[in-house]
Coordinates of N, CA and C in Angstrom, one line a residue:
X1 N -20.0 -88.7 -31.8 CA -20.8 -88.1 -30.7 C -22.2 -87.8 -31.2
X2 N -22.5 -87.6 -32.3 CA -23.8 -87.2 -32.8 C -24.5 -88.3 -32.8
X3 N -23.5 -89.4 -33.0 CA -24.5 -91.4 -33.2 C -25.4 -91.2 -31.5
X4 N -24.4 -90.8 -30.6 CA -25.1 -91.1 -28.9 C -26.1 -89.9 -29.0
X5 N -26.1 -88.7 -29.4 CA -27.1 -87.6 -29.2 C -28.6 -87.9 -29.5
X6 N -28.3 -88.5 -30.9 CA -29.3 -89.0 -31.8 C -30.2 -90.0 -31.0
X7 N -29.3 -91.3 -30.3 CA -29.6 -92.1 -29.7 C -30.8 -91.9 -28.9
X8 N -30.0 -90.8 -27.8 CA -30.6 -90.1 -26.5 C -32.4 -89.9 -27.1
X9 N -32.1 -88.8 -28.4 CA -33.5 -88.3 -29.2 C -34.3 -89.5 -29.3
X10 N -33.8 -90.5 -30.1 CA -34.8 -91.7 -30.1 C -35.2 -92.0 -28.7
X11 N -34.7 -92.4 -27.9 CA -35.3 -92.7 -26.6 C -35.9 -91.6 -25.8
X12 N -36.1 -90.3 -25.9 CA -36.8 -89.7 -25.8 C -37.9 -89.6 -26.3
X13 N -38.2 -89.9 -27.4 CA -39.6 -89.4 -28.1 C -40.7 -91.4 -28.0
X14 N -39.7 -92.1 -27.2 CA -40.3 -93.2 -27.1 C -41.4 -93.0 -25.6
X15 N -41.5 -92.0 -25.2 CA -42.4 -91.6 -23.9 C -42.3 -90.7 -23.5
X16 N -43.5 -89.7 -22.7 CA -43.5 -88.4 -22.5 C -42.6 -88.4 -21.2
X17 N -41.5 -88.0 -21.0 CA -41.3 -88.6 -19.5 C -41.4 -87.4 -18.6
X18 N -42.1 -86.6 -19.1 CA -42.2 -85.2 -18.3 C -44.0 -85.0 -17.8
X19 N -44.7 -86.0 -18.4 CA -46.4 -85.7 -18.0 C -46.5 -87.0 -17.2
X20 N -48.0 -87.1 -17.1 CA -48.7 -88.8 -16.8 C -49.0 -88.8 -15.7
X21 N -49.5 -89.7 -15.2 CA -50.1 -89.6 -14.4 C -49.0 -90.2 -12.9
X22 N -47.6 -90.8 -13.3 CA -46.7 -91.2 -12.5 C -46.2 -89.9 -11.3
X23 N -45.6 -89.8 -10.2 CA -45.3 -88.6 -9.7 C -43.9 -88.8 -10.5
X24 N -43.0 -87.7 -9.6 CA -41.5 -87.1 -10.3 C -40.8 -88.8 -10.3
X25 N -40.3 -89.4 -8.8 CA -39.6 -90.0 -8.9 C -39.7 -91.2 -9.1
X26 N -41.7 -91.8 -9.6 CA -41.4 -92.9 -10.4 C -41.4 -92.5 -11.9
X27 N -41.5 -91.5 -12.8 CA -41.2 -91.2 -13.9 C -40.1 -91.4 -13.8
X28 N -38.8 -91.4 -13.4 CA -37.4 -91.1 -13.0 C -36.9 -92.4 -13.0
X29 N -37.6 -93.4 -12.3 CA -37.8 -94.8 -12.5 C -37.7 -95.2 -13.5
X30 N -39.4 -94.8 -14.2 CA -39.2 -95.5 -15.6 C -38.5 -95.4 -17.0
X31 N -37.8 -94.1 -16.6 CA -37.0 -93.6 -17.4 C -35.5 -94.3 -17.0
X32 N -35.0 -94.7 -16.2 CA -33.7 -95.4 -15.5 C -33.8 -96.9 -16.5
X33 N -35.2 -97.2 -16.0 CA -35.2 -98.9 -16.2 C -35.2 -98.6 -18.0
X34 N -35.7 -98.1 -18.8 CA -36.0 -97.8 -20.0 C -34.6 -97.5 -20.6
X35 N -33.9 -96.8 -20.1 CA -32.2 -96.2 -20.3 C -31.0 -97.8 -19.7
X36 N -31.5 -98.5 -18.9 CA -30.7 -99.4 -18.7 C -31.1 -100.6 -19.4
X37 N -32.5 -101.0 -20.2 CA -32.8 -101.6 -20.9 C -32.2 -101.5 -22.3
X38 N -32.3 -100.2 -22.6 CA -31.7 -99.9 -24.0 C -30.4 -99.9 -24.0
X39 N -29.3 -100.0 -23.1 CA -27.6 -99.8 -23.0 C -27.4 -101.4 -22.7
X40 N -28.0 -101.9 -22.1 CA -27.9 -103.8 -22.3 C -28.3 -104.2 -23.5
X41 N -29.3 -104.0 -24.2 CA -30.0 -104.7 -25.5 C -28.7 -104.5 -26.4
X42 N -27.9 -103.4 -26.6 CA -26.6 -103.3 -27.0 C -25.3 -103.0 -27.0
X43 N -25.0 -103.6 -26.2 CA -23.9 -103.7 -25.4 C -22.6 -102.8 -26.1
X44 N -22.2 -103.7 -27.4 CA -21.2 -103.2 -28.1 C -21.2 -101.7 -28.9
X45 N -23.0 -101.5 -28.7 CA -22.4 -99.5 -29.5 C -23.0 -98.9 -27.9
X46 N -23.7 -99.4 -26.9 CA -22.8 -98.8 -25.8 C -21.8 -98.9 -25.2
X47 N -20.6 -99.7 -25.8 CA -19.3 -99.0 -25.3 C -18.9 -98.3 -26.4
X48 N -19.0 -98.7 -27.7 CA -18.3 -97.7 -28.6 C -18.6 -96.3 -28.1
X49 N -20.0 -96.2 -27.9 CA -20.7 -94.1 -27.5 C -20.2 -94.0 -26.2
X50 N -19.6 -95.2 -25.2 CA -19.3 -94.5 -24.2 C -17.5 -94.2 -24.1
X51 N -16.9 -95.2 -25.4 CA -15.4 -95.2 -25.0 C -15.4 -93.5 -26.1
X52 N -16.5 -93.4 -27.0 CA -16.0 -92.2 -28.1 C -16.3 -91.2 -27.2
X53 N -17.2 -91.4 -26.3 CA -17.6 -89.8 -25.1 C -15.8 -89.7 -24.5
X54 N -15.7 -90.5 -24.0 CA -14.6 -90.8 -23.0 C -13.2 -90.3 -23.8
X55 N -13.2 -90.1 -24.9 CA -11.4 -89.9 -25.7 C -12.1 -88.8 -26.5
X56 N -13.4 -88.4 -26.7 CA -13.6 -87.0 -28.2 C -12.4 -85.8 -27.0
X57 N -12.0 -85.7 -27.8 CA -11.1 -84.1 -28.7 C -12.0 -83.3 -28.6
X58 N -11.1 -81.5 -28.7 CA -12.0 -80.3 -28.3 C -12.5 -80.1 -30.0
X59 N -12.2 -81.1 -30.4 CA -13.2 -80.7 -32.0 C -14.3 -81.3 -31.6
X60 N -14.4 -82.1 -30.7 CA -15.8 -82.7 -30.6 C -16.6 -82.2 -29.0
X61 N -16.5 -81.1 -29.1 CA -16.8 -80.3 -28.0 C -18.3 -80.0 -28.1
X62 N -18.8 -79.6 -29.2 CA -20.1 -79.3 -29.4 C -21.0 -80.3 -29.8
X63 N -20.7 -81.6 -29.9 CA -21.7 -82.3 -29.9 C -21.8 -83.4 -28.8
X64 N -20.3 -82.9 -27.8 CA -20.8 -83.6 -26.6 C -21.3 -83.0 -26.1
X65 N -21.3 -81.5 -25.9 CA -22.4 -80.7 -24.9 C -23.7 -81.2 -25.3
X66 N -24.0 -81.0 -26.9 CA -25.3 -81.3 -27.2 C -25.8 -82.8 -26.6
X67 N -24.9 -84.2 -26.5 CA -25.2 -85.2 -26.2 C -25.4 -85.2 -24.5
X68 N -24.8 -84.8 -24.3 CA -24.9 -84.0 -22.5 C -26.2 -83.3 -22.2
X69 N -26.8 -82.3 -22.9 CA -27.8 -81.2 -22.9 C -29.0 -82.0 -23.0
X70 N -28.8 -83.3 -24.2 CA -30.4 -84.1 -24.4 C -30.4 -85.2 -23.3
X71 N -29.8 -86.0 -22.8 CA -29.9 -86.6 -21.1 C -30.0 -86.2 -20.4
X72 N -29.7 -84.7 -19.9 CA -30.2 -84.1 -18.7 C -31.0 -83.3 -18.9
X73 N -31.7 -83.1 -20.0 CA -33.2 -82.4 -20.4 C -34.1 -83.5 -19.9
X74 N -33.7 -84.9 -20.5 CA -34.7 -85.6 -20.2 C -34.8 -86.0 -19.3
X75 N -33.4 -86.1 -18.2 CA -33.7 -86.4 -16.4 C -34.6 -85.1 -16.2
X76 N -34.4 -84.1 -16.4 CA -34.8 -83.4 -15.9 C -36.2 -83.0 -16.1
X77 N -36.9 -83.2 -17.3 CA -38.2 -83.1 -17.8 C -38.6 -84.7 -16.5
X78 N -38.1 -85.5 -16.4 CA -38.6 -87.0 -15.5 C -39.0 -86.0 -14.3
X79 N -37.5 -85.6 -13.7 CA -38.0 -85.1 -11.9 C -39.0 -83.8 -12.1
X80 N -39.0 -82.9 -12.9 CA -39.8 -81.4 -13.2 C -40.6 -81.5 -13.4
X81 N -41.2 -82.2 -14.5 CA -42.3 -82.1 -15.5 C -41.6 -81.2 -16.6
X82 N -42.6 -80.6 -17.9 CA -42.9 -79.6 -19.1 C -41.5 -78.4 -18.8
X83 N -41.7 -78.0 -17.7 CA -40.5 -76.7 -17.2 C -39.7 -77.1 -15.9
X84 N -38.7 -78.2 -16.3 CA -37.9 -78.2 -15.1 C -37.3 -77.1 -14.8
X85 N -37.1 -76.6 -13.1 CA -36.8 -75.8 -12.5 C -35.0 -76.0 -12.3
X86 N -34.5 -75.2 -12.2 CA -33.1 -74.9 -12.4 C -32.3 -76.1 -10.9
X87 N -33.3 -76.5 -10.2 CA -32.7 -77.6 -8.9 C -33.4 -78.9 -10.0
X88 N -33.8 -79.1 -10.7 CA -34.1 -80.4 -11.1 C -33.0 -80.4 -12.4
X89 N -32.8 -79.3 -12.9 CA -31.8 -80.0 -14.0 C -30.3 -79.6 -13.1
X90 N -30.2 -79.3 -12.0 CA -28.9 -79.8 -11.2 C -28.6 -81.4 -11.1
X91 N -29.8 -81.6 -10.3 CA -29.9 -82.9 -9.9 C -30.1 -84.1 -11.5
X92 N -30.5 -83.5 -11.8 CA -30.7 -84.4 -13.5 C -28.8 -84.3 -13.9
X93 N -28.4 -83.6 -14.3 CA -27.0 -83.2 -14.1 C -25.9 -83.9 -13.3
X94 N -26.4 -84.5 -12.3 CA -25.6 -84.9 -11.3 C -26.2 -86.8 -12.0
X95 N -27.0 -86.6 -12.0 CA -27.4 -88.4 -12.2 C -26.8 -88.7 -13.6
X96 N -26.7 -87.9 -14.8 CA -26.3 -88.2 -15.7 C -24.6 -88.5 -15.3
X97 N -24.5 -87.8 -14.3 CA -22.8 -88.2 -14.3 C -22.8 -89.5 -13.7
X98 N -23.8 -89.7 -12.8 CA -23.3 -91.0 -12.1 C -23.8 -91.8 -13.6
X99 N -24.5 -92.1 -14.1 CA -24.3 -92.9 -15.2 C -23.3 -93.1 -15.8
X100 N -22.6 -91.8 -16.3 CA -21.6 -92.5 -17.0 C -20.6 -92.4 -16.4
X101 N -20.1 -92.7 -15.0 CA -18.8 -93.0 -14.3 C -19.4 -94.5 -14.4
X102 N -20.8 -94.5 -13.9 CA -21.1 -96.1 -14.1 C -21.1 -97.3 -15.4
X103 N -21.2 -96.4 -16.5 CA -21.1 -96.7 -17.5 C -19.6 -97.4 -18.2
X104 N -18.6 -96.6 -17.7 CA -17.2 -96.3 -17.8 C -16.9 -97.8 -16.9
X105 N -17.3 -97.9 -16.1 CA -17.0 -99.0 -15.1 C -17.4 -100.3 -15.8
X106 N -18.4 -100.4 -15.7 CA -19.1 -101.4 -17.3 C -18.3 -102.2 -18.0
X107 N -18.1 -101.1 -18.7 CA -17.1 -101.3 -20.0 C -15.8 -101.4 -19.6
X108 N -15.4 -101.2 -18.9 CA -14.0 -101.4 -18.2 C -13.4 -102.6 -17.7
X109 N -14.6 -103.1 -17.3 CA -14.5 -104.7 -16.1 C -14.6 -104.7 -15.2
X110 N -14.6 -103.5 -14.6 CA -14.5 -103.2 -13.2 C -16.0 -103.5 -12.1
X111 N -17.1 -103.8 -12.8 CA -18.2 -104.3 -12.6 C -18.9 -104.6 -13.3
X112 N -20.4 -105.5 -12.8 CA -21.4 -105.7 -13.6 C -22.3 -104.9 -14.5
X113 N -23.5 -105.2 -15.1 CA -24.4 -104.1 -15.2 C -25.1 -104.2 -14.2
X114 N -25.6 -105.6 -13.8 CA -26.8 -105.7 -12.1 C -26.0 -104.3 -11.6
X115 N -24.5 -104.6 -11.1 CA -24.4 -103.1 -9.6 C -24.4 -102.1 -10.4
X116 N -24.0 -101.9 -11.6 CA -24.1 -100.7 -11.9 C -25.6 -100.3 -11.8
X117 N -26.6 -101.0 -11.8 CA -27.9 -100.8 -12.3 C -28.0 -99.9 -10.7
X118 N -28.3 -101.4 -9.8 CA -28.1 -101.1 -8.6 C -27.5 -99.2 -7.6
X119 N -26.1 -99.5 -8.2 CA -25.6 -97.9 -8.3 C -26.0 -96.9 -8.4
X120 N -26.4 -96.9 -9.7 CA -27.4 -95.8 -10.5 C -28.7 -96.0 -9.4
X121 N -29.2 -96.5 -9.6 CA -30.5 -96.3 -8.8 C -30.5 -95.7 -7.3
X122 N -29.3 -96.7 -6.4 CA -29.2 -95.9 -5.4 C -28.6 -94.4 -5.2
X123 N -27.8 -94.2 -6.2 CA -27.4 -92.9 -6.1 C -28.7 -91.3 -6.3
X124 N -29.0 -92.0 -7.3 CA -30.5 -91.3 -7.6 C -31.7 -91.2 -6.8
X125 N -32.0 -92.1 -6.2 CA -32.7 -92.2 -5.0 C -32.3 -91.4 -4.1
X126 N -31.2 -91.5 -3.8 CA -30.3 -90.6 -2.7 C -30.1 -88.8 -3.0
X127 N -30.1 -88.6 -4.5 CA -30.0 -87.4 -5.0 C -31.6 -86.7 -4.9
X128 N -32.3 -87.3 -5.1 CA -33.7 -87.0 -5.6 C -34.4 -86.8 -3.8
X129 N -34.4 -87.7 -3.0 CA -34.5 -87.2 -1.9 C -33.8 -87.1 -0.8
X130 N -32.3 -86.6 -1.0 CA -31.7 -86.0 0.1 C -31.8 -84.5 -0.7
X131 N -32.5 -84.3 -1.9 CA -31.9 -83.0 -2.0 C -33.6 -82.0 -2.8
X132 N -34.1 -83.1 -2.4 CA -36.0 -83.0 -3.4 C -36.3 -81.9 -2.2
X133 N -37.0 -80.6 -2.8 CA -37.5 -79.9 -1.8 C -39.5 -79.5 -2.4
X134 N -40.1 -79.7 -1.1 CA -41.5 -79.9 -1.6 C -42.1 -78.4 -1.8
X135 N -42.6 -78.6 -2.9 CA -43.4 -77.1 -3.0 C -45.1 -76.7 -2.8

């Protein structure tokens, strides 16, 4: 679990995805296409990180929270900015799951990556503004 944590960190520090000049939900975008780019380019240690999320043991309790805490920091720094607000790391929270139910599917047979892509995106779209409140 620390191989996927680690992972997450590298692809974090590859773009600010919390500033720029982009608003929330195309940062959220380019962060999607960037995360679905990187889980296709390798296929096989994304199923390994996703079959080892899927079966860790309560010994490995603490570094899936930690691998959990660095994806929805970073959805969350996408929809927030610098200080996401406690409804953007809900919603960041909520997208990281649809990932990896989608992910899980994937690897399974049970679909492509296109719908999974597709999935993810429409779910997110759907989370982001059925539930985006303007301030």
């Amino acid at each position: 679990m620390t191989v996927l944590a680690r992972e997450f960190e590298r692809l974090d520090t590859e773009f600010v995805w919390s500033t720029g000049e982009l608003a929330p939900q195309a940062r959220l975008g380019r962060l999607t296409t960037h995360l679905h780019t990187a889980w296709q380019a390798n296929p096989h240690l994304t199923e390994a990180m996703v079959r080892a999320f899927v079966v860790a043991d309560t010994e490995a309790t603490s570094a899936i929270e930690h691998a959990v805490a660095v994806i929805e920091d970073m959805l969350a720094r996408a929809l927030g900015g610098p200080t996401p607000s406690a409804h953007d790391r809900d919603v960041a929270s909520l997208i990281a799951d649809v990932w990896l139910a989608n992910l899980i599917a994937v690897i399974g047979g049970r679909i492509d990556a296109d719908l999974a892509r597709e999935r993810i995106d429409r779910t997110t779209r759907q989370l982001v503004h059925g539930t985006h409140t303007t301030t």
